[in-house]
C-alpha atoms as a printed R data frame, in Angstrom:
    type eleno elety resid chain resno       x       y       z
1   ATOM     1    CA   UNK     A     1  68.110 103.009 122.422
2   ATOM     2    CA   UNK     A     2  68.934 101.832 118.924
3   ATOM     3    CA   UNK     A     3  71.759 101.097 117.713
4   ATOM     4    CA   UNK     A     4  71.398  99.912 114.198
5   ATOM     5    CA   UNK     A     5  69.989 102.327 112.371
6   ATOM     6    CA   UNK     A     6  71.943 102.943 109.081
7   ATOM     7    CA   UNK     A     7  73.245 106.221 108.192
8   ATOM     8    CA   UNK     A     8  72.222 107.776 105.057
9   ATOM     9    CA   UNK     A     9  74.424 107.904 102.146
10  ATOM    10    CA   UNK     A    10  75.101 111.725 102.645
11  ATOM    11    CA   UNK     A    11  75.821 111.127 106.500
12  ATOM    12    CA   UNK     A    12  78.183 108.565 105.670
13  ATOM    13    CA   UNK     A    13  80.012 110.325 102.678
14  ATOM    14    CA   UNK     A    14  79.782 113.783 105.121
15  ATOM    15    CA   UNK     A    15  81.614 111.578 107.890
16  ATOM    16    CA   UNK     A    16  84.369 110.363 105.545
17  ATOM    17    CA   UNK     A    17  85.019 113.715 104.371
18  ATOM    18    CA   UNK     A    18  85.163 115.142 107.901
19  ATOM    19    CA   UNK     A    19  87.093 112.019 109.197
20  ATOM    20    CA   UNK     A    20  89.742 113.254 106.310
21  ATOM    21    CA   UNK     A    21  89.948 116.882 106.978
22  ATOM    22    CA   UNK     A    22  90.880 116.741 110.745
23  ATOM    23    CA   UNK     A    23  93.515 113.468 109.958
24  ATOM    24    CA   UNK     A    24  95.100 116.065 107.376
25  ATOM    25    CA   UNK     A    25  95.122 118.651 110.374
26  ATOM    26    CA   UNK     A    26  92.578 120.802 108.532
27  ATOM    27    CA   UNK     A    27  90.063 123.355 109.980
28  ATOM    28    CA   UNK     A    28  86.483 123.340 107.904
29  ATOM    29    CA   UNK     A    29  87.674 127.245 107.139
30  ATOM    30    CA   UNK     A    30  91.125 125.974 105.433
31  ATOM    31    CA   UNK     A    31  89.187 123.274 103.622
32  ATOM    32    CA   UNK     A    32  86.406 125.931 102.601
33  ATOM    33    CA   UNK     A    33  89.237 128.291 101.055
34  ATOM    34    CA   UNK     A    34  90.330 125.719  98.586
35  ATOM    35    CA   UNK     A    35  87.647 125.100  97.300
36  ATOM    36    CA   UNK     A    36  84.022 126.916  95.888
37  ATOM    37    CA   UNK     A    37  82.022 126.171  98.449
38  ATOM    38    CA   UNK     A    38  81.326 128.307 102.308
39  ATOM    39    CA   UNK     A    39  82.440 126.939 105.418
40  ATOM    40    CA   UNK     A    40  78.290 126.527 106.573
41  ATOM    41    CA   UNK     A    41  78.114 124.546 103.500
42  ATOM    42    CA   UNK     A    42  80.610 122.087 103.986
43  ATOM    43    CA   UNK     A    43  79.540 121.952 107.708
44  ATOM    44    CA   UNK     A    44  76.739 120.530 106.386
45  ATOM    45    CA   UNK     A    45  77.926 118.318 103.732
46  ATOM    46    CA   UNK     A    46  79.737 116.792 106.691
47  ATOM    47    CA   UNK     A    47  76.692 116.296 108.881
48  ATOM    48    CA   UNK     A    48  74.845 114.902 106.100
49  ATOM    49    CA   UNK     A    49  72.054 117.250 105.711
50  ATOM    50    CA   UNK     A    50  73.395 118.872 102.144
51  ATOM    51    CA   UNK     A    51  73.860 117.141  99.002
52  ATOM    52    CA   UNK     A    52  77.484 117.418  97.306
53  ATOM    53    CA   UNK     A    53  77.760 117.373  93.795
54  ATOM    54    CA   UNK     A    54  80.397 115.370  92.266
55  ATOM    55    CA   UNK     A    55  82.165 118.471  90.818
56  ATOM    56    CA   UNK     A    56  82.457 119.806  94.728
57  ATOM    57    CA   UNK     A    57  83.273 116.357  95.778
58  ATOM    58    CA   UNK     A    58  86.256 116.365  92.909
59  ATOM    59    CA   UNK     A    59  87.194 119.955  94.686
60  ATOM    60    CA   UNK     A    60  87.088 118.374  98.163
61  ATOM    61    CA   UNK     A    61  89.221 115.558  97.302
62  ATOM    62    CA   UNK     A    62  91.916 117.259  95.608
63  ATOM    63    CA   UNK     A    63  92.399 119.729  98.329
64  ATOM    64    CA   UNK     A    64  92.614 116.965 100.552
65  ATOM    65    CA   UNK     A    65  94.871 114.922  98.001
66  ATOM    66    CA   UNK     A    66  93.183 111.739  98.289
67  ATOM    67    CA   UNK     A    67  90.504 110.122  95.375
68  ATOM    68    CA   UNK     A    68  87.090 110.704  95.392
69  ATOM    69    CA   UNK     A    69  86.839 106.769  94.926
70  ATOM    70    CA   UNK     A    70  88.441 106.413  98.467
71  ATOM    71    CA   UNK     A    71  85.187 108.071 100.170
72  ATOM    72    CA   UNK     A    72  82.845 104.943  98.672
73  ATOM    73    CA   UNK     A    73  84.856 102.120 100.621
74  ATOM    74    CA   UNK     A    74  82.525  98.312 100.008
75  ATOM    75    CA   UNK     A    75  81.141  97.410 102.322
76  ATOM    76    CA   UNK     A    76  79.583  93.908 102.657
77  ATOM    77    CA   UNK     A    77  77.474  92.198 105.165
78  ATOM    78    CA   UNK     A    78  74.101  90.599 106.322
79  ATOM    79    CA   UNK     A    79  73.236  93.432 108.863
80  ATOM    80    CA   UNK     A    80  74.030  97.535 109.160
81  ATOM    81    CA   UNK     A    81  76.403  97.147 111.862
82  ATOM    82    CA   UNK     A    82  78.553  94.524 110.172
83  ATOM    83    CA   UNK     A    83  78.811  96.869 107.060
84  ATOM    84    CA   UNK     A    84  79.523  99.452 108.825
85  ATOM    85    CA   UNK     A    85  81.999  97.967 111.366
86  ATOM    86    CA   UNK     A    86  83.958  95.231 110.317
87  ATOM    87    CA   UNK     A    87  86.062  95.276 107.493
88  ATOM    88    CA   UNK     A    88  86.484  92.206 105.115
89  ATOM    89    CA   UNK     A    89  90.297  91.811 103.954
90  ATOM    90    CA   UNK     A    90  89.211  92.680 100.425
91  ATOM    91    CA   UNK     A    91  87.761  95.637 101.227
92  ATOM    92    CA   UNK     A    92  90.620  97.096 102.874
93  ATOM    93    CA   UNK     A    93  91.140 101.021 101.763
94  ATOM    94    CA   UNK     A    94  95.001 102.262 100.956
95  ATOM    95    CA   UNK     A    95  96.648 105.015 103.040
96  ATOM    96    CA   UNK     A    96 100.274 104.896 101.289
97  ATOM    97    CA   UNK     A    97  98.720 107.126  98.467
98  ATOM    98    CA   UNK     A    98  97.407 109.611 100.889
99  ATOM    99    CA   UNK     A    99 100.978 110.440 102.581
100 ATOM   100    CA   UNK     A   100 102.696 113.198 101.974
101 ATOM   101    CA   UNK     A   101 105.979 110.988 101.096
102 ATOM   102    CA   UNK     A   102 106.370 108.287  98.582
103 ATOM   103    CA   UNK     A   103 106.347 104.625  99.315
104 ATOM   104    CA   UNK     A   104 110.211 104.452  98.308
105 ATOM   105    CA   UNK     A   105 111.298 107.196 100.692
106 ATOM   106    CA   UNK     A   106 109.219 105.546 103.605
107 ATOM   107    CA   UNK     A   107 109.743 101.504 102.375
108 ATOM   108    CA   UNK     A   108 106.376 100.634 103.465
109 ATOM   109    CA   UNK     A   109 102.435 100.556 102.341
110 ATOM   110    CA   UNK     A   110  99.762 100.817 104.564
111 ATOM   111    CA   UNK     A   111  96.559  99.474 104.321
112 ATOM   112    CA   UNK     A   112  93.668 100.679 106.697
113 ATOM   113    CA   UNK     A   113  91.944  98.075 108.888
114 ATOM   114    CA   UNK     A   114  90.009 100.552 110.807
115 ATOM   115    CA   UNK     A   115  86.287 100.836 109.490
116 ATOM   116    CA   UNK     A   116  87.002 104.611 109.858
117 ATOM   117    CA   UNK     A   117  89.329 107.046 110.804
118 ATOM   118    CA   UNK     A   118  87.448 108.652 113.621
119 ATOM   119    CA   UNK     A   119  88.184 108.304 117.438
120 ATOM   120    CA   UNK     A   120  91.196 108.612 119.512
121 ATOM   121    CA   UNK     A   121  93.209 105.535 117.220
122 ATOM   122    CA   UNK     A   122  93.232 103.340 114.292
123 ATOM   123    CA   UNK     A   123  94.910  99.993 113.260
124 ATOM   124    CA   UNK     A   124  97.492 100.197 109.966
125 ATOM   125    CA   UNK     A   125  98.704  97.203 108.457
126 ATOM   126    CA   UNK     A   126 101.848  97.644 107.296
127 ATOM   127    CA   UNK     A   127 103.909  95.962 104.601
128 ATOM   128    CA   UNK     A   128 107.871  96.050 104.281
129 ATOM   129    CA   UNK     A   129 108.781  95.479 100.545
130 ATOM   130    CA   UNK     A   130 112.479  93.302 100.888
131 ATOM   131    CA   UNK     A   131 115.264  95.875 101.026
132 ATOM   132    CA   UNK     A   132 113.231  98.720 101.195
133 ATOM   133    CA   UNK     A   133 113.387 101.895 102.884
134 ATOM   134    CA   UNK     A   134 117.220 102.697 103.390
135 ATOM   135    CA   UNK     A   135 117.963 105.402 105.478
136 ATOM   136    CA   UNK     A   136 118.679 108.876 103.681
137 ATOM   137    CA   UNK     A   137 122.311 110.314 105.053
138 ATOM   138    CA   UNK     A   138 122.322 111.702 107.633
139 ATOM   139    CA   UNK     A   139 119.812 109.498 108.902
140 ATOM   140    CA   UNK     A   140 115.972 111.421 109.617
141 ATOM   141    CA   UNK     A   141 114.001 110.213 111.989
142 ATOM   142    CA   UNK     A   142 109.541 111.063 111.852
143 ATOM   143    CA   UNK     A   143 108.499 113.166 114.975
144 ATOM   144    CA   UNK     A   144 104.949 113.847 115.972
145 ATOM   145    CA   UNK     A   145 102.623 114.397 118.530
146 ATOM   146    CA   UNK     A   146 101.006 110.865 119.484
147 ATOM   147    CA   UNK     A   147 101.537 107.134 120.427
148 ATOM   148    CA   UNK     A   148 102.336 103.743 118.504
149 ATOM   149    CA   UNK     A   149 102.189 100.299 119.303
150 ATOM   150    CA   UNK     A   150 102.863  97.349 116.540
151 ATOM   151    CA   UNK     A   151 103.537  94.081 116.331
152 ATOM   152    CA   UNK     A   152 105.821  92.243 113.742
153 ATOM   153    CA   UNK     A   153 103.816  89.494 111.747
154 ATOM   154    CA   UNK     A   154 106.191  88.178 109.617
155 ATOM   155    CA   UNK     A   155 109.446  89.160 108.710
156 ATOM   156    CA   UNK     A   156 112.333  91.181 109.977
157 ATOM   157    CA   UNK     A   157 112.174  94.782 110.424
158 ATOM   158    CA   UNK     A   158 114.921  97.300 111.829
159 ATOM   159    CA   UNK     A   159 113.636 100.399 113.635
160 ATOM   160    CA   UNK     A   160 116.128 102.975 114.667
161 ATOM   161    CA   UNK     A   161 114.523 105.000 117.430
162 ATOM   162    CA   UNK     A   162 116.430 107.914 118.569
163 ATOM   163    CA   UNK     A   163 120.282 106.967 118.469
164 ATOM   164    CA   UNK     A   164 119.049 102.867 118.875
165 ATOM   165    CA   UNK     A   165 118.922 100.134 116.159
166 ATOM   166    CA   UNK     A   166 116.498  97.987 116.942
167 ATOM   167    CA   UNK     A   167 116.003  94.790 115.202
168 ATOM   168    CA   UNK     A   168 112.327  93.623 115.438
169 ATOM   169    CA   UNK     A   169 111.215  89.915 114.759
170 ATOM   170    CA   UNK     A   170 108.065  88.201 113.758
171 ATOM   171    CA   UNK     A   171 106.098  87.959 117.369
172 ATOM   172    CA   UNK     A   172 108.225  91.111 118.560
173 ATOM   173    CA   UNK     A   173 106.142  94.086 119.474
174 ATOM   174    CA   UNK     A   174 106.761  97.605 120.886
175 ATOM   175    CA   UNK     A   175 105.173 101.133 121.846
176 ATOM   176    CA   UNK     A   176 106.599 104.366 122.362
177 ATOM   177    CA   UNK     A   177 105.646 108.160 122.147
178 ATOM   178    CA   UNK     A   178 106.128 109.316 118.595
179 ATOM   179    CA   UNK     A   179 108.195 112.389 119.520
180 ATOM   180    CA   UNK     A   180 110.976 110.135 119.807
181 ATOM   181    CA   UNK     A   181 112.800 110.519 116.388
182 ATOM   182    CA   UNK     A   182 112.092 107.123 114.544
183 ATOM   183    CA   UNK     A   183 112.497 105.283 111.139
184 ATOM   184    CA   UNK     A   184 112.011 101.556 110.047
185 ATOM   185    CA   UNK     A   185 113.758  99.945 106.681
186 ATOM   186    CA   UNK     A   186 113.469  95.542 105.523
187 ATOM   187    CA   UNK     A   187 117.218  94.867 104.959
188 ATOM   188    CA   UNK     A   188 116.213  91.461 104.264
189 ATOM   189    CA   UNK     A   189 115.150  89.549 101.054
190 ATOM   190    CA   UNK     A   190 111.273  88.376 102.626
191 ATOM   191    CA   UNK     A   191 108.469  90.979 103.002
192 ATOM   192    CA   UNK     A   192 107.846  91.734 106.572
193 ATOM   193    CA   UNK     A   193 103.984  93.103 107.808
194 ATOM   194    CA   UNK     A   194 103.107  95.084 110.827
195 ATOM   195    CA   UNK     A   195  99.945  95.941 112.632
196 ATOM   196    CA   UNK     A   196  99.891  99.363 114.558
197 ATOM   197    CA   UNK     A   197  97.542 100.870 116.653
198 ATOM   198    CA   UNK     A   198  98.276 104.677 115.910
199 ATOM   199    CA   UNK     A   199  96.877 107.801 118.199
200 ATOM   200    CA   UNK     A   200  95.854 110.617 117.027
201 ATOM   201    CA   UNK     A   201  94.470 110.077 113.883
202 ATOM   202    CA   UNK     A   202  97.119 111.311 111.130
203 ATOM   203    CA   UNK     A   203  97.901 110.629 107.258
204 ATOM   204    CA   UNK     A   204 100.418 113.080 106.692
205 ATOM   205    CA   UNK     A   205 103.785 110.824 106.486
């Protein structure tokens, strides 16, 4: 069988926008009432066998509050599966402005080192601005459905995870079911960076 056939354009920009939909918990019905377009349309559009016109695409990306520009990732390499696997540092895609919280109230930015957001995980590199992300009062901690595993690259990180503070050190790594109530803020003066491996697929901080 072969494995290195390239997808078209549309099949690519159709997977992006369906990679999108279902990390933003969306059903192609929700997505098709916010915008002018039927649900067998956008099934389509996702499968690559319709055309979207950049005025749709505009629709498409608003409801799903991310830029259009962030379904065109570059994409560099000799062969089809390198461009479409591996991704080259400068070519890494934000997530920060896709969340549904600011990058104060969290204290981090996330970068996306996954080639896509399909399948069962994807990695997130994290960075830790110095004395960011202070706790609001009473202290909130995330909950979700899921797993998350990270290690600390550089820095010094404190995660409280249920009633714990944990301090986490470069080389320090952890994993734990995300129902557990959790929160991370850099009370130091260095930057401090993170890789997770995150399951399911979710952008909605």
């Amino acid at each position: 069988m072969k494995t290195d056939v390239p997808e078209t354009d549309a099949q690519r920009l159709g997977s992006e926008i369906r990679e999108v939909r279902k990390a933003r918990g969306l059903t192609l019905n929700d997505l098709s009432e916010a915008v002018s377009c039927s649900t067998a349309y956008l099934s389509r559009i996702e499968l690559g066998s319709a055309n979207v016109s950049s005025e749709l695409l505009s629709e498409i990306s608003a409801a799903l509050s991310v830029d259009p520009d962030w379904f065109f990732p570059t994409q560099s390499g000799a062969g089809p599966l390198e461009r479409s696997h591996v991704v080259r540092a400068e070519n890494r895609r934000s997530l920060s402005g896709m969340y549904t919280r600011t990058t104060e109230e969290l204290g981090f930015e996330d970068e996306l080192l996954s080639s896509t957001l399909s399948g069962q995980c994807y990695l997130i590199l994290s960075r830790f601005p110095p004395n960011a992300g202070a706790p609001p009062d009473p202290v909130e901690g995330y909950t979700f459905e899921g797993e998350q595993h990270a290690i600390v690259l550089t820095g010094e990180v404190e995660l409280r995870l249920g009633d714990e503070l944990i301090v986490l050190r470069k080389g320090d790594s952890f994993s734990y079911p995300s129902m557990i109530a959790h929160r991370f803020r850099n009370r130091t003066d260095q930057e401090a960076t993170m890789v997770w491996a995150m399951s399911p697929v979710r952008i909605s901080w």
